[in-house]
Amino acid sequence: MEESKDRISNLPDDIIDHILFFLDMKYVVQTSLLSRGWKYTWTSVSTLDFDTREFMSSETKQVFPFVRFLNMVLMYRGLSNLEEFRLYWDNKSNEIATYLNHWIIGALIRKVQRLVIEIEYNENLTFRLPRLLFNSSSLVKLILDISGRVVLPDSMGLPQLKHLTLCNFIIDDVKLVNKLLSSCPVLRSLLLRDIEANTADGVWVIEFSELKHLEINNYGTARNIAKVIKLSTPRLKSFTCSDYTTQEYSLGNLSSLVTASVDMKTIEDDEEELYPERMMGFLVALHNVEKLTLLSDFFQVLSRAPNVIRSPLQFHNLRYLKLDMCFTRNCLHTLTCLLRISHNVETIFLTLKEWNVAEDGEVGLLPCGLSHLKYIEIRGLTACDNELKFLELVLKEAVVLEEMDLYFSNPEDLPDATESPDRLELVKKRSELVKKRSELNKKFARKLRALPRVSSCSMMLVC
């Protein structure tokens, strides 16, 4: 009898509400069948979560059971306040354009604090979202991830909004996004991903006195959202930027920045001379960071102008550095220049990218000052001379180095024999190449272990 007690029903209401927070609304409503005590519990939950995947596949056109269910929940739940309303729609039916505004208004009149709208597979639709959405006094968090064209109203005001995410939609003019952003005076966190404007000749202004976290990701558009993206965020703590080098940034006061990750890609045959200066502009703006990550083609573009890193620049606070790079002559020169002005760095992660040894010469490395370096990890080693020279420099300068972890590259470029008619010949060739690479790695490891070092660091090599 003791084991058969209904312990869940005896929990406090706020605990039950928290448990139901993690369930889709379909299953929350089904709790009404558990017992008399649970018959109306679902009508007082503070979170409504609706997901079309719980009703149908993305291919089916039978959306009415889902629509009918959502309308029923809003009708029977009553008008008590909502903490969160979440809608995920991944169906190709155009019915979403008919009902979306009705559902959003239904959440807003219940003083919803957090509103999440995610819509996929409807790129050809136009969504004219309700004016009430952009003039809500209750919203604290708003996520709009909408595949399609979005029409914003002329006047907007979101006095309580602290977290804003805008993803995947197309707008007529970047000025409308500027107007939306300027209507959020207390914003703390902003994520902008793949917003595409029909006119890309304006300036995208991100100006907030209290913003702490900013992420910009334009990889999905492969085109500039605006002529210039201008930042003025003096209290920003973390900044993540994933974009193309074709996009121009104007980075203002970022003196409070602690962590930054910049992931810049070049478009094929993109060799503009101004791009190294643009990358340099990022470094100047990020000079106060403690943790810096530079990914994709950022470092390779920067190294096109080896003298672009100017001596007055100093990274006094930098402790953690992560880079994607090649061990070409110019890249190594640029790396040593960067390390020379980052004399307090303690942790370094390098991921090496492919390069043609025949197209690059040997490098002579100058001292770069690694007196505080404690840990270094390098992935993608190819057992070349430039790698050995850089590691020799590290072992010579890093007096407090505790650990060095090195990983040789995987033989991904070796011929694949699985579907070849001459399979036996390719298997033999692949085996020979693997053996040759293994011998090179072992030879490299012997040379590395023979190098003098100023610290008693441990060294791990993984082939």
Short mmCIF file of N, CA and C in Angstrom, two decimals, residues 327-404:
data_model
loop_
_atom_site.label_atom_id
_atom_site.label_comp_id
_atom_site.label_asym_id
_atom_site.label_seq_id
_atom_site.Cartn_x
_atom_site.Cartn_y
_atom_site.Cartn_z
N PHE A 327 50.47 26.42 -41.47
CA PHE A 327 51.84 26.68 -41.06
C PHE A 327 52.68 27.11 -42.27
N THR A 328 52.13 28.07 -43.01
CA THR A 328 52.91 28.68 -44.08
C THR A 328 53.82 29.74 -43.49
N ARG A 329 54.72 30.26 -44.31
CA ARG A 329 55.67 31.25 -43.84
C ARG A 329 54.95 32.50 -43.32
N ASN A 330 54.00 33.04 -44.10
CA ASN A 330 53.31 34.25 -43.69
C ASN A 330 52.44 34.03 -42.46
N CYS A 331 51.76 32.87 -42.40
CA CYS A 331 50.91 32.59 -41.24
C CYS A 331 51.73 32.47 -39.97
N LEU A 332 52.87 31.80 -40.07
CA LEU A 332 53.72 31.66 -38.89
C LEU A 332 54.30 33.00 -38.46
N HIS A 333 54.67 33.83 -39.43
CA HIS A 333 55.15 35.16 -39.09
C HIS A 333 54.07 35.96 -38.37
N THR A 334 52.83 35.88 -38.88
CA THR A 334 51.72 36.60 -38.26
C THR A 334 51.41 36.04 -36.88
N LEU A 335 51.51 34.71 -36.73
CA LEU A 335 51.27 34.09 -35.43
C LEU A 335 52.29 34.57 -34.39
N THR A 336 53.55 34.58 -34.75
CA THR A 336 54.57 35.03 -33.79
C THR A 336 54.38 36.50 -33.44
N CYS A 337 53.94 37.30 -34.41
CA CYS A 337 53.64 38.71 -34.12
C CYS A 337 52.50 38.82 -33.13
N LEU A 338 51.47 38.00 -33.32
CA LEU A 338 50.33 38.02 -32.40
C LEU A 338 50.74 37.56 -31.01
N LEU A 339 51.56 36.51 -30.92
CA LEU A 339 52.00 36.02 -29.62
C LEU A 339 52.91 37.03 -28.93
N ARG A 340 53.67 37.78 -29.72
CA ARG A 340 54.59 38.76 -29.15
C ARG A 340 53.84 39.89 -28.44
N ILE A 341 52.61 40.19 -28.90
CA ILE A 341 51.82 41.23 -28.24
C ILE A 341 50.77 40.63 -27.32
N SER A 342 50.88 39.31 -27.05
CA SER A 342 49.97 38.61 -26.13
C SER A 342 50.82 37.86 -25.11
N HIS A 343 51.66 38.58 -24.42
CA HIS A 343 52.68 37.95 -23.58
C HIS A 343 52.13 37.27 -22.33
N ASN A 344 50.84 37.43 -22.03
CA ASN A 344 50.26 36.77 -20.85
C ASN A 344 49.43 35.54 -21.19
N VAL A 345 49.46 35.12 -22.45
CA VAL A 345 48.65 33.98 -22.86
C VAL A 345 49.10 32.71 -22.14
N GLU A 346 48.13 31.94 -21.66
CA GLU A 346 48.41 30.73 -20.88
C GLU A 346 48.01 29.45 -21.61
N THR A 347 47.03 29.54 -22.52
CA THR A 347 46.52 28.36 -23.22
C THR A 347 46.40 28.67 -24.70
N ILE A 348 46.91 27.76 -25.53
CA ILE A 348 46.84 27.92 -26.99
C ILE A 348 46.29 26.64 -27.62
N PHE A 349 45.28 26.79 -28.48
CA PHE A 349 44.75 25.69 -29.28
C PHE A 349 44.93 26.06 -30.75
N LEU A 350 45.62 25.23 -31.50
CA LEU A 350 45.81 25.45 -32.93
C LEU A 350 45.24 24.28 -33.71
N THR A 351 44.42 24.57 -34.71
CA THR A 351 43.94 23.55 -35.64
C THR A 351 44.53 23.89 -37.00
N LEU A 352 45.36 22.99 -37.53
CA LEU A 352 46.09 23.27 -38.76
C LEU A 352 45.26 22.87 -39.98
N LYS A 353 45.31 23.72 -40.99
CA LYS A 353 44.58 23.48 -42.23
C LYS A 353 45.56 23.06 -43.32
N GLU A 354 45.05 22.41 -44.34
CA GLU A 354 45.89 21.91 -45.43
C GLU A 354 46.59 23.05 -46.16
N TRP A 355 47.82 22.80 -46.60
CA TRP A 355 48.54 23.76 -47.44
C TRP A 355 49.56 23.02 -48.27
N ASN A 356 49.97 23.62 -49.36
CA ASN A 356 50.91 23.00 -50.28
C ASN A 356 52.33 23.43 -49.93
N VAL A 357 53.14 22.48 -49.47
CA VAL A 357 54.50 22.79 -49.04
C VAL A 357 55.31 23.37 -50.19
N ALA A 358 55.06 22.88 -51.41
CA ALA A 358 55.84 23.32 -52.56
C ALA A 358 55.63 24.81 -52.87
N GLU A 359 54.52 25.36 -52.40
CA GLU A 359 54.23 26.75 -52.71
C GLU A 359 54.68 27.69 -51.61
N ASP A 360 55.36 27.20 -50.63
CA ASP A 360 55.74 28.06 -49.52
C ASP A 360 57.15 27.74 -49.08
N GLY A 361 57.86 28.76 -48.64
CA GLY A 361 59.25 28.57 -48.23
C GLY A 361 59.39 28.34 -46.74
N GLU A 362 60.63 28.10 -46.32
CA GLU A 362 60.90 27.91 -44.90
C GLU A 362 60.79 29.24 -44.17
N VAL A 363 60.64 29.15 -42.89
CA VAL A 363 60.41 30.34 -42.09
C VAL A 363 61.47 30.46 -41.01
N GLY A 364 61.89 31.69 -40.78
CA GLY A 364 62.77 31.98 -39.66
C GLY A 364 61.98 32.68 -38.58
N LEU A 365 61.86 32.07 -37.42
CA LEU A 365 60.98 32.59 -36.37
C LEU A 365 61.76 33.43 -35.37
N LEU A 366 61.20 34.59 -35.04
CA LEU A 366 61.78 35.46 -34.03
C LEU A 366 61.16 35.13 -32.68
N PRO A 367 61.82 35.46 -31.58
CA PRO A 367 61.24 35.21 -30.25
C PRO A 367 59.87 35.87 -30.13
N CYS A 368 58.94 35.18 -29.46
CA CYS A 368 57.58 35.73 -29.36
C CYS A 368 57.09 35.86 -27.92
N GLY A 369 57.88 35.46 -26.94
CA GLY A 369 57.51 35.70 -25.55
C GLY A 369 56.39 34.82 -25.06
N LEU A 370 56.72 33.64 -24.57
CA LEU A 370 55.72 32.68 -24.10
C LEU A 370 55.96 32.34 -22.63
N SER A 371 56.35 33.32 -21.86
CA SER A 371 56.76 33.08 -20.47
C SER A 371 55.63 32.63 -19.57
N HIS A 372 54.35 32.83 -20.00
CA HIS A 372 53.21 32.43 -19.17
C HIS A 372 52.47 31.22 -19.72
N LEU A 373 52.93 30.69 -20.85
CA LEU A 373 52.22 29.58 -21.49
C LEU A 373 52.30 28.30 -20.64
N LYS A 374 51.11 27.72 -20.34
CA LYS A 374 51.04 26.50 -19.53
C LYS A 374 50.57 25.28 -20.34
N TYR A 375 49.78 25.53 -21.38
CA TYR A 375 49.24 24.41 -22.14
C TYR A 375 49.13 24.79 -23.60
N ILE A 376 49.51 23.87 -24.49
CA ILE A 376 49.34 24.06 -25.92
C ILE A 376 48.86 22.76 -26.56
N GLU A 377 47.88 22.90 -27.44
CA GLU A 377 47.37 21.75 -28.19
C GLU A 377 47.35 22.09 -29.67
N ILE A 378 47.88 21.19 -30.48
CA ILE A 378 47.90 21.38 -31.93
C ILE A 378 47.31 20.15 -32.59
N ARG A 379 46.32 20.36 -33.46
CA ARG A 379 45.69 19.26 -34.19
C ARG A 379 45.93 19.44 -35.69
N GLY A 380 46.16 18.32 -36.38
CA GLY A 380 46.34 18.36 -37.82
C GLY A 380 47.79 18.44 -38.26
N LEU A 381 48.72 17.99 -37.41
CA LEU A 381 50.14 18.02 -37.79
C LEU A 381 50.39 17.12 -39.00
N THR A 382 51.30 17.60 -39.88
CA THR A 382 51.66 16.83 -41.07
C THR A 382 53.14 16.44 -41.09
N ALA A 383 53.84 16.67 -39.97
CA ALA A 383 55.26 16.32 -39.83
C ALA A 383 56.15 17.11 -40.79
N CYS A 384 55.87 18.39 -40.99
CA CYS A 384 56.68 19.23 -41.86
C CYS A 384 57.69 20.03 -41.04
N ASP A 385 58.66 20.62 -41.71
CA ASP A 385 59.74 21.34 -41.04
C ASP A 385 59.24 22.57 -40.30
N ASN A 386 58.29 23.31 -40.88
CA ASN A 386 57.79 24.52 -40.22
C ASN A 386 57.11 24.20 -38.89
N GLU A 387 56.43 23.07 -38.82
CA GLU A 387 55.81 22.66 -37.55
C GLU A 387 56.88 22.40 -36.50
N LEU A 388 57.94 21.72 -36.91
CA LEU A 388 59.02 21.41 -35.97
C LEU A 388 59.70 22.69 -35.48
N LYS A 389 59.89 23.65 -36.38
CA LYS A 389 60.53 24.91 -35.98
C LYS A 389 59.68 25.67 -34.98
N PHE A 390 58.36 25.67 -35.19
CA PHE A 390 57.50 26.38 -34.24
C PHE A 390 57.53 25.69 -32.88
N LEU A 391 57.45 24.37 -32.86
CA LEU A 391 57.49 23.64 -31.60
C LEU A 391 58.83 23.82 -30.90
N GLU A 392 59.90 23.92 -31.67
CA GLU A 392 61.21 24.19 -31.07
C GLU A 392 61.22 25.54 -30.37
N LEU A 393 60.58 26.53 -31.00
CA LEU A 393 60.48 27.85 -30.38
C LEU A 393 59.66 27.81 -29.09
N VAL A 394 58.56 27.06 -29.11
CA VAL A 394 57.73 26.93 -27.90
C VAL A 394 58.51 26.30 -26.77
N LEU A 395 59.19 25.19 -27.05
CA LEU A 395 59.96 24.50 -26.00
C LEU A 395 61.11 25.34 -25.48
N LYS A 396 61.60 26.24 -26.29
CA LYS A 396 62.73 27.09 -25.90
C LYS A 396 62.28 28.25 -25.01
N GLU A 397 61.02 28.74 -25.21
CA GLU A 397 60.58 29.95 -24.52
C GLU A 397 59.61 29.72 -23.37
N ALA A 398 58.83 28.63 -23.43
CA ALA A 398 57.74 28.43 -22.46
C ALA A 398 58.31 27.84 -21.16
N VAL A 399 58.73 28.69 -20.26
CA VAL A 399 59.43 28.23 -19.05
C VAL A 399 58.49 27.58 -18.04
N VAL A 400 57.17 27.88 -18.12
CA VAL A 400 56.22 27.29 -17.17
C VAL A 400 55.29 26.31 -17.86
N LEU A 401 55.64 25.88 -19.07
CA LEU A 401 54.79 24.96 -19.81
C LEU A 401 54.61 23.65 -19.04
N GLU A 402 53.36 23.23 -18.89
CA GLU A 402 53.04 22.02 -18.13
C GLU A 402 52.68 20.86 -19.05
N GLU A 403 52.03 21.15 -20.18
CA GLU A 403 51.55 20.05 -21.02
C GLU A 403 51.48 20.48 -22.48
N MET A 404 51.89 19.56 -23.37
CA MET A 404 51.81 19.77 -24.81
C MET A 404 51.15 18.54 -25.43
#
